[in-house]
mmCIF file of C-alpha atoms in Angstrom:
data_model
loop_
_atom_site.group_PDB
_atom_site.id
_atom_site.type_symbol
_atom_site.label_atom_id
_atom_site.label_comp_id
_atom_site.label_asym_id
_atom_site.label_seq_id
_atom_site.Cartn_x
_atom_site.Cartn_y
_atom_site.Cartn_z
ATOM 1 C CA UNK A 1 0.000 0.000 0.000
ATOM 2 C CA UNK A 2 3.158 2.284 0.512
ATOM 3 C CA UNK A 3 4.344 1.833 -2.428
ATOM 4 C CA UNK A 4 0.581 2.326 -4.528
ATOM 5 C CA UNK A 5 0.029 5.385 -2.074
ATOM 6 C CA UNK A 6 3.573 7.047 -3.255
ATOM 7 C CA UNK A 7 3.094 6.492 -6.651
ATOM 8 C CA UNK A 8 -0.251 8.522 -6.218
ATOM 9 C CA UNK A 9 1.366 10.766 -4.851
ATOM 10 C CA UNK A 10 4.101 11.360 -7.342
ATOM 11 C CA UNK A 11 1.048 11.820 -9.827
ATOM 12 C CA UNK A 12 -0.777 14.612 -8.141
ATOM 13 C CA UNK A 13 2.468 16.428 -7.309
ATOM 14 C CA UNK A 14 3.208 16.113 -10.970
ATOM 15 C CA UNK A 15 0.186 16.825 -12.342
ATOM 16 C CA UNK A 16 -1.273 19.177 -9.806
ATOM 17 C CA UNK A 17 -2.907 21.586 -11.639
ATOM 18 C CA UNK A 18 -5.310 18.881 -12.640
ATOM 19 C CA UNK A 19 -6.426 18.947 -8.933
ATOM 20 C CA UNK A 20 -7.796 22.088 -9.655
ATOM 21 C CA UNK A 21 -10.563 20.565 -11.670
ATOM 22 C CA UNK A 22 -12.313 19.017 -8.267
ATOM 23 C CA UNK A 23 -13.177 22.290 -7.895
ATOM 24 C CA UNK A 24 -15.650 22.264 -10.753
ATOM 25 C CA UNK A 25 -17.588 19.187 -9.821
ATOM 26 C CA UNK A 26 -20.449 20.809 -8.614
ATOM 27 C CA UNK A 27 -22.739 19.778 -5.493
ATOM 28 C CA UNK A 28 -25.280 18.541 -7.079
ATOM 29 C CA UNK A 29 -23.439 16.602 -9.415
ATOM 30 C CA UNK A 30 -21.790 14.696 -6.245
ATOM 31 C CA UNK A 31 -25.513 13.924 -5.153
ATOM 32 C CA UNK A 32 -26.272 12.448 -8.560
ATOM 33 C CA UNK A 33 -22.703 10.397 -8.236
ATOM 34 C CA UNK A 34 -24.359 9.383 -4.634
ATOM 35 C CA UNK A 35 -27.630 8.093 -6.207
ATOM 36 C CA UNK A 36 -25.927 6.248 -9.396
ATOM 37 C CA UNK A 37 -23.693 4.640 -6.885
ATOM 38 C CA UNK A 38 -26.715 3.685 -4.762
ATOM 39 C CA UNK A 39 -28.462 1.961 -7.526
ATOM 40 C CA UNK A 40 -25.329 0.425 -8.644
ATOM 41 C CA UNK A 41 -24.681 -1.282 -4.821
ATOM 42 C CA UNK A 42 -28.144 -2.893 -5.136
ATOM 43 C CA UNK A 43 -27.578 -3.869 -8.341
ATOM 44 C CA UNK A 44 -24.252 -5.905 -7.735
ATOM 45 C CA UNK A 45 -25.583 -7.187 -4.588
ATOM 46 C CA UNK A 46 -28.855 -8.580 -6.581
ATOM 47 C CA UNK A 47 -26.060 -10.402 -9.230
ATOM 48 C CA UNK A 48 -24.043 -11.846 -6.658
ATOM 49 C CA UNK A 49 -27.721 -13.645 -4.834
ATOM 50 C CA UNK A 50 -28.313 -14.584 -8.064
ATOM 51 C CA UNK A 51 -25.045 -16.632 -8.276
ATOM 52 C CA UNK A 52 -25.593 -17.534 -4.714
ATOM 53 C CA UNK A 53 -29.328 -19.263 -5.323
ATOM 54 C CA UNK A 54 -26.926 -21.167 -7.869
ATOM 55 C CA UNK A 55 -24.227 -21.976 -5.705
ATOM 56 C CA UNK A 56 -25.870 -23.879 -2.466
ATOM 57 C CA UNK A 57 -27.733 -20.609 -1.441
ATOM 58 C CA UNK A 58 -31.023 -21.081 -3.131
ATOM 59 C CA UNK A 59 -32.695 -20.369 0.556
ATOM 60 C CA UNK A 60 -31.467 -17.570 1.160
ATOM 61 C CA UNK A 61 -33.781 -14.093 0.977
ATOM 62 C CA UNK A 62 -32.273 -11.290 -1.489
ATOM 63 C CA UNK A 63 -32.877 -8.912 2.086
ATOM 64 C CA UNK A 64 -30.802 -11.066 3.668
ATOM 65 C CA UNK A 65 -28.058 -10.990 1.348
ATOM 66 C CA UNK A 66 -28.364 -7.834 1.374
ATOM 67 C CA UNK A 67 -27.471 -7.212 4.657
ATOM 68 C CA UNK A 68 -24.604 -9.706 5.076
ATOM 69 C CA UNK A 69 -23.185 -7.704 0.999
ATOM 70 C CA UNK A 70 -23.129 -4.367 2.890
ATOM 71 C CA UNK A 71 -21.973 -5.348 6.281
ATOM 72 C CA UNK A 72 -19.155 -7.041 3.927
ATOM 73 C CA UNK A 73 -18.219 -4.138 2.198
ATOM 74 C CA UNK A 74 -18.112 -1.775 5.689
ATOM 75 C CA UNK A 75 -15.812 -4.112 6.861
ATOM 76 C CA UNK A 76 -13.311 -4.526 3.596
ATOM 77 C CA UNK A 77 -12.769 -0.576 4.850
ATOM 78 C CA UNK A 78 -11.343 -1.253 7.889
ATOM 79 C CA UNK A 79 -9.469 -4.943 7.170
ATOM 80 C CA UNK A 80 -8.390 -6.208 3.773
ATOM 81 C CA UNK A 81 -10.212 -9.487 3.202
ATOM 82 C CA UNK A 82 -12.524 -9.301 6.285
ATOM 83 C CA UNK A 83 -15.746 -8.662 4.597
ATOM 84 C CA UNK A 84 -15.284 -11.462 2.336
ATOM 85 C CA UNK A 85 -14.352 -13.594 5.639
ATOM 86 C CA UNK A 86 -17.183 -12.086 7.309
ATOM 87 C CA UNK A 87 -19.770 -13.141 4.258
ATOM 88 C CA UNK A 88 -19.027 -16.998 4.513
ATOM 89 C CA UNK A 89 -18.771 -17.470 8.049
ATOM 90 C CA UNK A 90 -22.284 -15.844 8.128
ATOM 91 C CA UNK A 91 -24.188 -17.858 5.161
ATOM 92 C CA UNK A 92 -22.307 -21.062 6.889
ATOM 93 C CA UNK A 93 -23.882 -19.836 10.297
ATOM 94 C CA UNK A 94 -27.174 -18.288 9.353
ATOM 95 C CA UNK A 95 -28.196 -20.352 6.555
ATOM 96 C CA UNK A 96 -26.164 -23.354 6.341
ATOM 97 C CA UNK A 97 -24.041 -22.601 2.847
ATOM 98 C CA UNK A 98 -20.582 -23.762 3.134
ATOM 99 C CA UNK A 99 -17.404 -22.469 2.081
ATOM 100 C CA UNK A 100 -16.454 -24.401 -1.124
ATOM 101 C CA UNK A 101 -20.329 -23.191 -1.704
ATOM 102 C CA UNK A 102 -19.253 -19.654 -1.026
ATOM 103 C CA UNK A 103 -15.935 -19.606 -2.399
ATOM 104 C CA UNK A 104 -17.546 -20.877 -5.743
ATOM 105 C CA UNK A 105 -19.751 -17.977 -5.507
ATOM 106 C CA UNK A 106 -17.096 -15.215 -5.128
ATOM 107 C CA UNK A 107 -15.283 -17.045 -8.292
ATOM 108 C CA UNK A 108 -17.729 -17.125 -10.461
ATOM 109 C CA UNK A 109 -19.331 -14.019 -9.764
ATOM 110 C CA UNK A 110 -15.551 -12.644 -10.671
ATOM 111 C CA UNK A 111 -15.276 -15.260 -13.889
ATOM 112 C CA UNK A 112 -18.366 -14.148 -15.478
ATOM 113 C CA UNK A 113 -18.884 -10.305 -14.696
ATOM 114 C CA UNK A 114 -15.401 -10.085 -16.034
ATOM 115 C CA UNK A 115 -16.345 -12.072 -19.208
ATOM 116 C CA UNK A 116 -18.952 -10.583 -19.691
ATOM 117 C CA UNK A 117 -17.739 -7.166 -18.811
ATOM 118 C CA UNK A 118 -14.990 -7.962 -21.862
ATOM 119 C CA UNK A 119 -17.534 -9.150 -24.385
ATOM 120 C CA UNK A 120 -19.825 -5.934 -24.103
ATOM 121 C CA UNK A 121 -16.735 -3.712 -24.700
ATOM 122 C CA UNK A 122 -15.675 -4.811 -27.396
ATOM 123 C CA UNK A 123 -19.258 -4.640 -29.017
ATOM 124 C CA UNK A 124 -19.797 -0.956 -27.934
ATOM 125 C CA UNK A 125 -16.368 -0.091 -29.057
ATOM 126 C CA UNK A 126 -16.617 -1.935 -32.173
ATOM 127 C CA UNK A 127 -19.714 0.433 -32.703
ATOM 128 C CA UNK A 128 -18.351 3.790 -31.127
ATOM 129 C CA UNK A 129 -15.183 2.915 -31.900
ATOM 130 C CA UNK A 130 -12.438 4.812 -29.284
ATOM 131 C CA UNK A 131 -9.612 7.085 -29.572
ATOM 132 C CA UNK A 132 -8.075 6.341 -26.712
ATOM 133 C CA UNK A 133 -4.095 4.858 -27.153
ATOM 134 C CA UNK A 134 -5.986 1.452 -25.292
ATOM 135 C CA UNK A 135 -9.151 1.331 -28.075
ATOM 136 C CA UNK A 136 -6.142 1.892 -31.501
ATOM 137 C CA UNK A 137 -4.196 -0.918 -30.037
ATOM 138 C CA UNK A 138 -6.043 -4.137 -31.055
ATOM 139 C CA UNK A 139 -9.408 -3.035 -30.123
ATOM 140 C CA UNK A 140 -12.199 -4.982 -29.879
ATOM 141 C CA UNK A 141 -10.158 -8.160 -31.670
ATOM 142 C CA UNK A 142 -7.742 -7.595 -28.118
ATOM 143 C CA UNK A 143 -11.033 -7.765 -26.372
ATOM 144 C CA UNK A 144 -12.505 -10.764 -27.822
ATOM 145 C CA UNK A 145 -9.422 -12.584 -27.374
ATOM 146 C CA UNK A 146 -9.068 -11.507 -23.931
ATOM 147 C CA UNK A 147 -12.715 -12.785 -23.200
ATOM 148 C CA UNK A 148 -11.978 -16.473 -24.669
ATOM 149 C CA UNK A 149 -8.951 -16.710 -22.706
ATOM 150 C CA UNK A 150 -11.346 -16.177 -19.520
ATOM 151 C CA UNK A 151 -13.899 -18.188 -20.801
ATOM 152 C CA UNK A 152 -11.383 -21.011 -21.214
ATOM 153 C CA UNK A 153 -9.461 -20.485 -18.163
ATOM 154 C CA UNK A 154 -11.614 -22.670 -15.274
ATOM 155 C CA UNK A 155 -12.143 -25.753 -18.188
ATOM 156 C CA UNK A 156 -8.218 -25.836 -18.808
ATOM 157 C CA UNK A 157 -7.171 -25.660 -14.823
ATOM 158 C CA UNK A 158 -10.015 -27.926 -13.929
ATOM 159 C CA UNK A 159 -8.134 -30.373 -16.633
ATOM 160 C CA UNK A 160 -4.393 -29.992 -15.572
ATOM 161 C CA UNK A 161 -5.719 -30.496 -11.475
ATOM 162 C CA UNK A 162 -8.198 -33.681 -12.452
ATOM 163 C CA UNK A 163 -4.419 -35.205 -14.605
ATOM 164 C CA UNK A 164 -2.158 -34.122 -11.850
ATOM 165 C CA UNK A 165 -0.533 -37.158 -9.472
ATOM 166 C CA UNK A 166 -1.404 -37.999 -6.158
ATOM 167 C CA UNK A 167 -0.696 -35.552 -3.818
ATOM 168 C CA UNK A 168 -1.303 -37.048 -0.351
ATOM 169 C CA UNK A 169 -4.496 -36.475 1.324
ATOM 170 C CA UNK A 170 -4.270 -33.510 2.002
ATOM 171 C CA UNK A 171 -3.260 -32.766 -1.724
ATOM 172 C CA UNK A 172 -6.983 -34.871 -2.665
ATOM 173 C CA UNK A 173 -8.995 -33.069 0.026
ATOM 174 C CA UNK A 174 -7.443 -29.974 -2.040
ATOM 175 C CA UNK A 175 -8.152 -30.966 -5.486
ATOM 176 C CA UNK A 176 -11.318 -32.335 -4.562
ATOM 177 C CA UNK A 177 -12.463 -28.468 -3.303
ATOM 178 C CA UNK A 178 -10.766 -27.188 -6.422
ATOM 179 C CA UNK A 179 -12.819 -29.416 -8.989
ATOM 180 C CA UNK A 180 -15.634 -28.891 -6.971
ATOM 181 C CA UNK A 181 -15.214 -24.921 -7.676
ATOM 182 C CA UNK A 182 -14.136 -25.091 -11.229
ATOM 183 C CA UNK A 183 -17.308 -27.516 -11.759
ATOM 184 C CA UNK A 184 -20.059 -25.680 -9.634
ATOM 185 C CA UNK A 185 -18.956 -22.421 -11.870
ATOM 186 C CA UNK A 186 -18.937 -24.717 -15.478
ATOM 187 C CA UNK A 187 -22.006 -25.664 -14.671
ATOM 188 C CA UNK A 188 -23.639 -22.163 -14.590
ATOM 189 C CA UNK A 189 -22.714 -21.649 -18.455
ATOM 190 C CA UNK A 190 -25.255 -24.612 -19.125
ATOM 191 C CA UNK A 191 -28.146 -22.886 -17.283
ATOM 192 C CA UNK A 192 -30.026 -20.340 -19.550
ATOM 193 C CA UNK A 193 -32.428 -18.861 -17.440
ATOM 194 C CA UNK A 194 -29.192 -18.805 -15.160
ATOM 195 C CA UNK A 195 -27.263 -16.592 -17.979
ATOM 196 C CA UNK A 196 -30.250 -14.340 -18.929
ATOM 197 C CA UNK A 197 -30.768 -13.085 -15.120
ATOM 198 C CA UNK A 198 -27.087 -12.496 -15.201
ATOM 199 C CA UNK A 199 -26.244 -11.031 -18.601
ATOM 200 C CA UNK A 200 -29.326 -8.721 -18.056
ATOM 201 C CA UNK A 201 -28.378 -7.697 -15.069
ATOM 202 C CA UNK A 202 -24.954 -7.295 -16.347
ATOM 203 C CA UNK A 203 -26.005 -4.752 -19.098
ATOM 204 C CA UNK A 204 -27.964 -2.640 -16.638
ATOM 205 C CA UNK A 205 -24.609 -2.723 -14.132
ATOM 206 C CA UNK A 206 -21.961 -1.252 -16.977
ATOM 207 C CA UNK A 207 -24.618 1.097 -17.613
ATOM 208 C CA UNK A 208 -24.628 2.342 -14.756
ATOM 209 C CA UNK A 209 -20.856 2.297 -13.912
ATOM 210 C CA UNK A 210 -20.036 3.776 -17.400
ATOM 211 C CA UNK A 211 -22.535 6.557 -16.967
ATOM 212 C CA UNK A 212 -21.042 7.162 -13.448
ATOM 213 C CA UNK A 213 -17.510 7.237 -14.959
ATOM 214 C CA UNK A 214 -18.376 8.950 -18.029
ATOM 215 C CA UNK A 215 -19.789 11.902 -15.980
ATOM 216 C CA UNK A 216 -16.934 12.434 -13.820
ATOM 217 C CA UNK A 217 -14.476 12.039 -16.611
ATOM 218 C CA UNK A 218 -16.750 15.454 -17.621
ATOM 219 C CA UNK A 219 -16.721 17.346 -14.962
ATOM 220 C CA UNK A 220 -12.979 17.168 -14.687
ATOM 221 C CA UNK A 221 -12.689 18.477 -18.521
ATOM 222 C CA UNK A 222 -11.474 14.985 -19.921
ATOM 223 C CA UNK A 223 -12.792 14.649 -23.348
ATOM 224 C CA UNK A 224 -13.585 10.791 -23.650
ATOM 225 C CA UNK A 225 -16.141 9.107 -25.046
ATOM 226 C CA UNK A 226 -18.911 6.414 -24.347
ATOM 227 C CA UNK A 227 -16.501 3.906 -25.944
ATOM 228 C CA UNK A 228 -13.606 4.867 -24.399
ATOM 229 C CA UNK A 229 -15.341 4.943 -20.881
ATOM 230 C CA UNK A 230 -16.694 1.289 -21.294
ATOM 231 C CA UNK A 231 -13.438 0.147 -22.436
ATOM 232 C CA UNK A 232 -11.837 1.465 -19.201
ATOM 233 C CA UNK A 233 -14.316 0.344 -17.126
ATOM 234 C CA UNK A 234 -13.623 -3.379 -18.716
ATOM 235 C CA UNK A 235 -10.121 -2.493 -18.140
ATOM 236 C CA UNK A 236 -10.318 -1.635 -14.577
ATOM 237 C CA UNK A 237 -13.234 -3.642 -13.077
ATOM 238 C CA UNK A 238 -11.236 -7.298 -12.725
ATOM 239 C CA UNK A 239 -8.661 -5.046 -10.423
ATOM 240 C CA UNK A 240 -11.868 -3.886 -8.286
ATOM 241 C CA UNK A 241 -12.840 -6.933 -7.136
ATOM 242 C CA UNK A 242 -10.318 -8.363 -5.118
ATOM 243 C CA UNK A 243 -9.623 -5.951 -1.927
ATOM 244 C CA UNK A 244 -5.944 -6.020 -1.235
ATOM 245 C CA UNK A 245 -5.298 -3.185 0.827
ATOM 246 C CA UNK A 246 -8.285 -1.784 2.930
ATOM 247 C CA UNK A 247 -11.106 -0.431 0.714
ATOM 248 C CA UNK A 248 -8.294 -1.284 -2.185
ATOM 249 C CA UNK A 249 -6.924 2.171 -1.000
ATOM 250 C CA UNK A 250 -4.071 3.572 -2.757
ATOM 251 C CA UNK A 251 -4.188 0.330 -5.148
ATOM 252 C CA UNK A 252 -7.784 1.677 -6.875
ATOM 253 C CA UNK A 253 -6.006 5.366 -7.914
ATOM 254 C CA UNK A 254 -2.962 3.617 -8.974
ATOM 255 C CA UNK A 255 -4.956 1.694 -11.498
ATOM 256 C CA UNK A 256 -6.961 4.396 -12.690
ATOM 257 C CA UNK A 257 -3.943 6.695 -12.785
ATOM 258 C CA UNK A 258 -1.845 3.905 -15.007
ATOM 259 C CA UNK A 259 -4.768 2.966 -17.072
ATOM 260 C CA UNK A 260 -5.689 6.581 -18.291
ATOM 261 C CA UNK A 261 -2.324 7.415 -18.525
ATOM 262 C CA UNK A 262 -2.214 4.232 -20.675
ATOM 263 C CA UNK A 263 -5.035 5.184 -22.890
ATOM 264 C CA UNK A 264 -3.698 8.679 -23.304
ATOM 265 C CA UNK A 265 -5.987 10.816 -21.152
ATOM 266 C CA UNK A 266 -3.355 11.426 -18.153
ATOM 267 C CA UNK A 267 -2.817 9.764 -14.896
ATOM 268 C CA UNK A 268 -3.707 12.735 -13.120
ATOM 269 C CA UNK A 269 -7.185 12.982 -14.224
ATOM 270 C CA UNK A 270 -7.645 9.022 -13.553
ATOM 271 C CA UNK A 271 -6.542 9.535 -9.898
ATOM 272 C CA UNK A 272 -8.928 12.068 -9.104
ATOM 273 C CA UNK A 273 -11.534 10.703 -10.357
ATOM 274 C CA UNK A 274 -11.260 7.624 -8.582
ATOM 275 C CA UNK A 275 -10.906 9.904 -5.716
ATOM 276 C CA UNK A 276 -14.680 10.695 -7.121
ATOM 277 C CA UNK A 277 -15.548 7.117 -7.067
ATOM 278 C CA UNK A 278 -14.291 6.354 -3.847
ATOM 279 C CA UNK A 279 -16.010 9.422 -1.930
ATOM 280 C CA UNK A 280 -19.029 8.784 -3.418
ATOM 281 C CA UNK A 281 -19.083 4.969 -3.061
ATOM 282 C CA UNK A 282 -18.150 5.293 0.898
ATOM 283 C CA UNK A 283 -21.320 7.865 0.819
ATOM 284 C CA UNK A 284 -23.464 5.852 -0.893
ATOM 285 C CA UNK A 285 -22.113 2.778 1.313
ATOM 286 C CA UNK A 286 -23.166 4.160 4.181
ATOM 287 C CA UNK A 287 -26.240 6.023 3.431
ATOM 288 C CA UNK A 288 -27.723 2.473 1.999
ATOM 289 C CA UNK A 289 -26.297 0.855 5.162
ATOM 290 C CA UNK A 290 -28.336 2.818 7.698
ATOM 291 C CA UNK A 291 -31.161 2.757 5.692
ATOM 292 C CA UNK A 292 -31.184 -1.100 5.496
ATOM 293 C CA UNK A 293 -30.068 -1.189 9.100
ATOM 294 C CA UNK A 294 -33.394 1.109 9.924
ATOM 295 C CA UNK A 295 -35.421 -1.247 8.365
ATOM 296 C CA UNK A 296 -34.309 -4.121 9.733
ATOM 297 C CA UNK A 297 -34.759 -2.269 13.092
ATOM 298 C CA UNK A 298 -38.438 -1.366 12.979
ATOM 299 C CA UNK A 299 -39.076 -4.985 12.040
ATOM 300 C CA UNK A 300 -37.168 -6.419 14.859
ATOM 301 C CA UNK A 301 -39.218 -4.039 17.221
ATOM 302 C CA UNK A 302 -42.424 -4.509 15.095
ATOM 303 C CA UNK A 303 -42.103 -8.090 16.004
ATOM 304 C CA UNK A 304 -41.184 -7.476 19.605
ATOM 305 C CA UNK A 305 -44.537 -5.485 19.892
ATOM 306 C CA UNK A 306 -46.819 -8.549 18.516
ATOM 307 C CA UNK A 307 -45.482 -10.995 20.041
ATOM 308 C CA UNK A 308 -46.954 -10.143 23.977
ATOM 309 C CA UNK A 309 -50.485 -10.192 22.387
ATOM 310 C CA UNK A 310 -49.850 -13.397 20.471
ATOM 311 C CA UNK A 311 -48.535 -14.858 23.463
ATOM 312 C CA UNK A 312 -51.410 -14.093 25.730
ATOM 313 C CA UNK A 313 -53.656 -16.590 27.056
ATOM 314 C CA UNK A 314 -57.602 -16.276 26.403
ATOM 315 C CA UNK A 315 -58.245 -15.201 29.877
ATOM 316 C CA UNK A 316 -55.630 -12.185 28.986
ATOM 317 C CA UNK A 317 -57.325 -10.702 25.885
#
């Protein structure tokens, strides 16, 4: 993190007068970011219960994945990793999914939203086109190919572990969780109505993330177009998902700062506006938090209130 966090800083000192651009982002425009990234929370965690009703968790409510998503993503802040920790030991406690369930689910969820994520860039930017140095180099072909590779990646591992020699027992309780991953995520490609929840869902989520990226590129003066967002956000996305540091800080601006620095539209610009993203996001986070926590709250004392009177005896009432 030391190392990401200098780096960002060597940008901004360098290119400091793009700081001045924050400036321009107006207030209302930050409320708008706020709302986008609002919808965009509920969104993801809607595609990731959809996974999870594939994956072992077919009980449990989309509320109360919900809950467990955002209480997950509070704690990624604070600890790398211990949202993610948090997530399985609660569907294992609360609703009986294991961890090779939930570990499949965290996998796939990644394998597919980055396929897909791949696949729709290179259609919009084979229509759109982009001027970016990243959209001239390859372009949608480089995209395509990319997205194969993916695709291709679980059904070749799943391969070299089911041919590889005995490896103790430890080494076979291993591959056994492995092939059980790389096959409970296969399997997902054969289920349609599986795939049209998820692609659907899918479309709606770049939407939303390229219109949130496209916007602040705007405000900050960076001429870039619908192409060239998606194909960043393609770009950047499979980085997102894993938290390495805390909240990925310091890691997230790197990326955007190399990657629009990369497609010709200068680190500085990409640094602040994940500054943008991440602002907004931890507003967003917490304003969707409370409100789900609120709810839960009135229902827990809703419940407390009826349950005297359904308690009662006859010669109460």
């Amino acid at each position: 993190m030391v190392g990401s966090l200098a780096f960002v800083a060597w940008i901004l000192i360098r290119d400091k007068d793009e700081l001045a651009a924050i400036g321009d982002v107006s207030l209302v425009s930050l409320g708008i970011f706020v709302l986008v990234q609002i919808a965009y929370l509920i969104l993801q965690s809607y595609r990731q219960w959809i996974v999870l009703t594939r994956c072992g968790g077919e009980h449990v409510r989309v509320g109360s994945w919900l809950r467990i998503f955002l209480v997950g993503r509070l704690l990624n802040l604070v600890f790398s990793q211990a949202g993610n920790v948090y997530r399985g030991v609660q569907l294992k406690s609360a609703h009986g999914v294991n961890y090779t369930d939930y570990v499949t689910l965290f996998f796939a969820f990644a394998w597919l939203s980055n396929v897909l994520n791949l696949i729709l860039a290179a259609i919009v930017v084979t229509i759109l086109g982009s001027d970016t140095d990243l959209g001239t180099v390859g372009g949608p072909v480089a995209l395509l190919v990319l997205a194969v590779l993916l695709i291709a990646a679980p059904f070749v591992i799943r391969e070299l572990v089911a041919r590889s020699p005995g490896l103790g027992r430890r080494g076979e309780w291993l591959r056994g969780r492995v092939l059980r991953l790389l096959n409970g995520s296969g399997r997902l490609l054969r289920n349609r109505r599986f795939l049209a929840e998820f692609i659907a869902s899918g479309i709606v989520a770049i939407a939303l993330a390229s219109a949130l990226l496209y916007s602040i590129t705007r405000s900050l003066g960076v001429d870039a177009g619908i192409g060239d967002i998606v194909l960043l956000f393609a770009l950047l996305q499979p980085f997102t998902l894993l938290s390495i540091t805390p909240g990925n800080l310091g890691i997230q601006e790197s990326l955007f700062g190399a990657v629009f620095g990369a497609a010709g539209l200068g680190a500085g610009p990409g640094v602040v506006a994940s500054a943008i993203v991440r602002v907004t996001g931890y507003v967003a986070l917490a304003l969707l938090a409370v409100a789900v926590g609120a709810r839960d709250l009135r229902s827990a004392l809703a419940g407390r209130g009826s349950r005297p009177a359904a308690e009662a005896g006859p010669g109460d009432r």
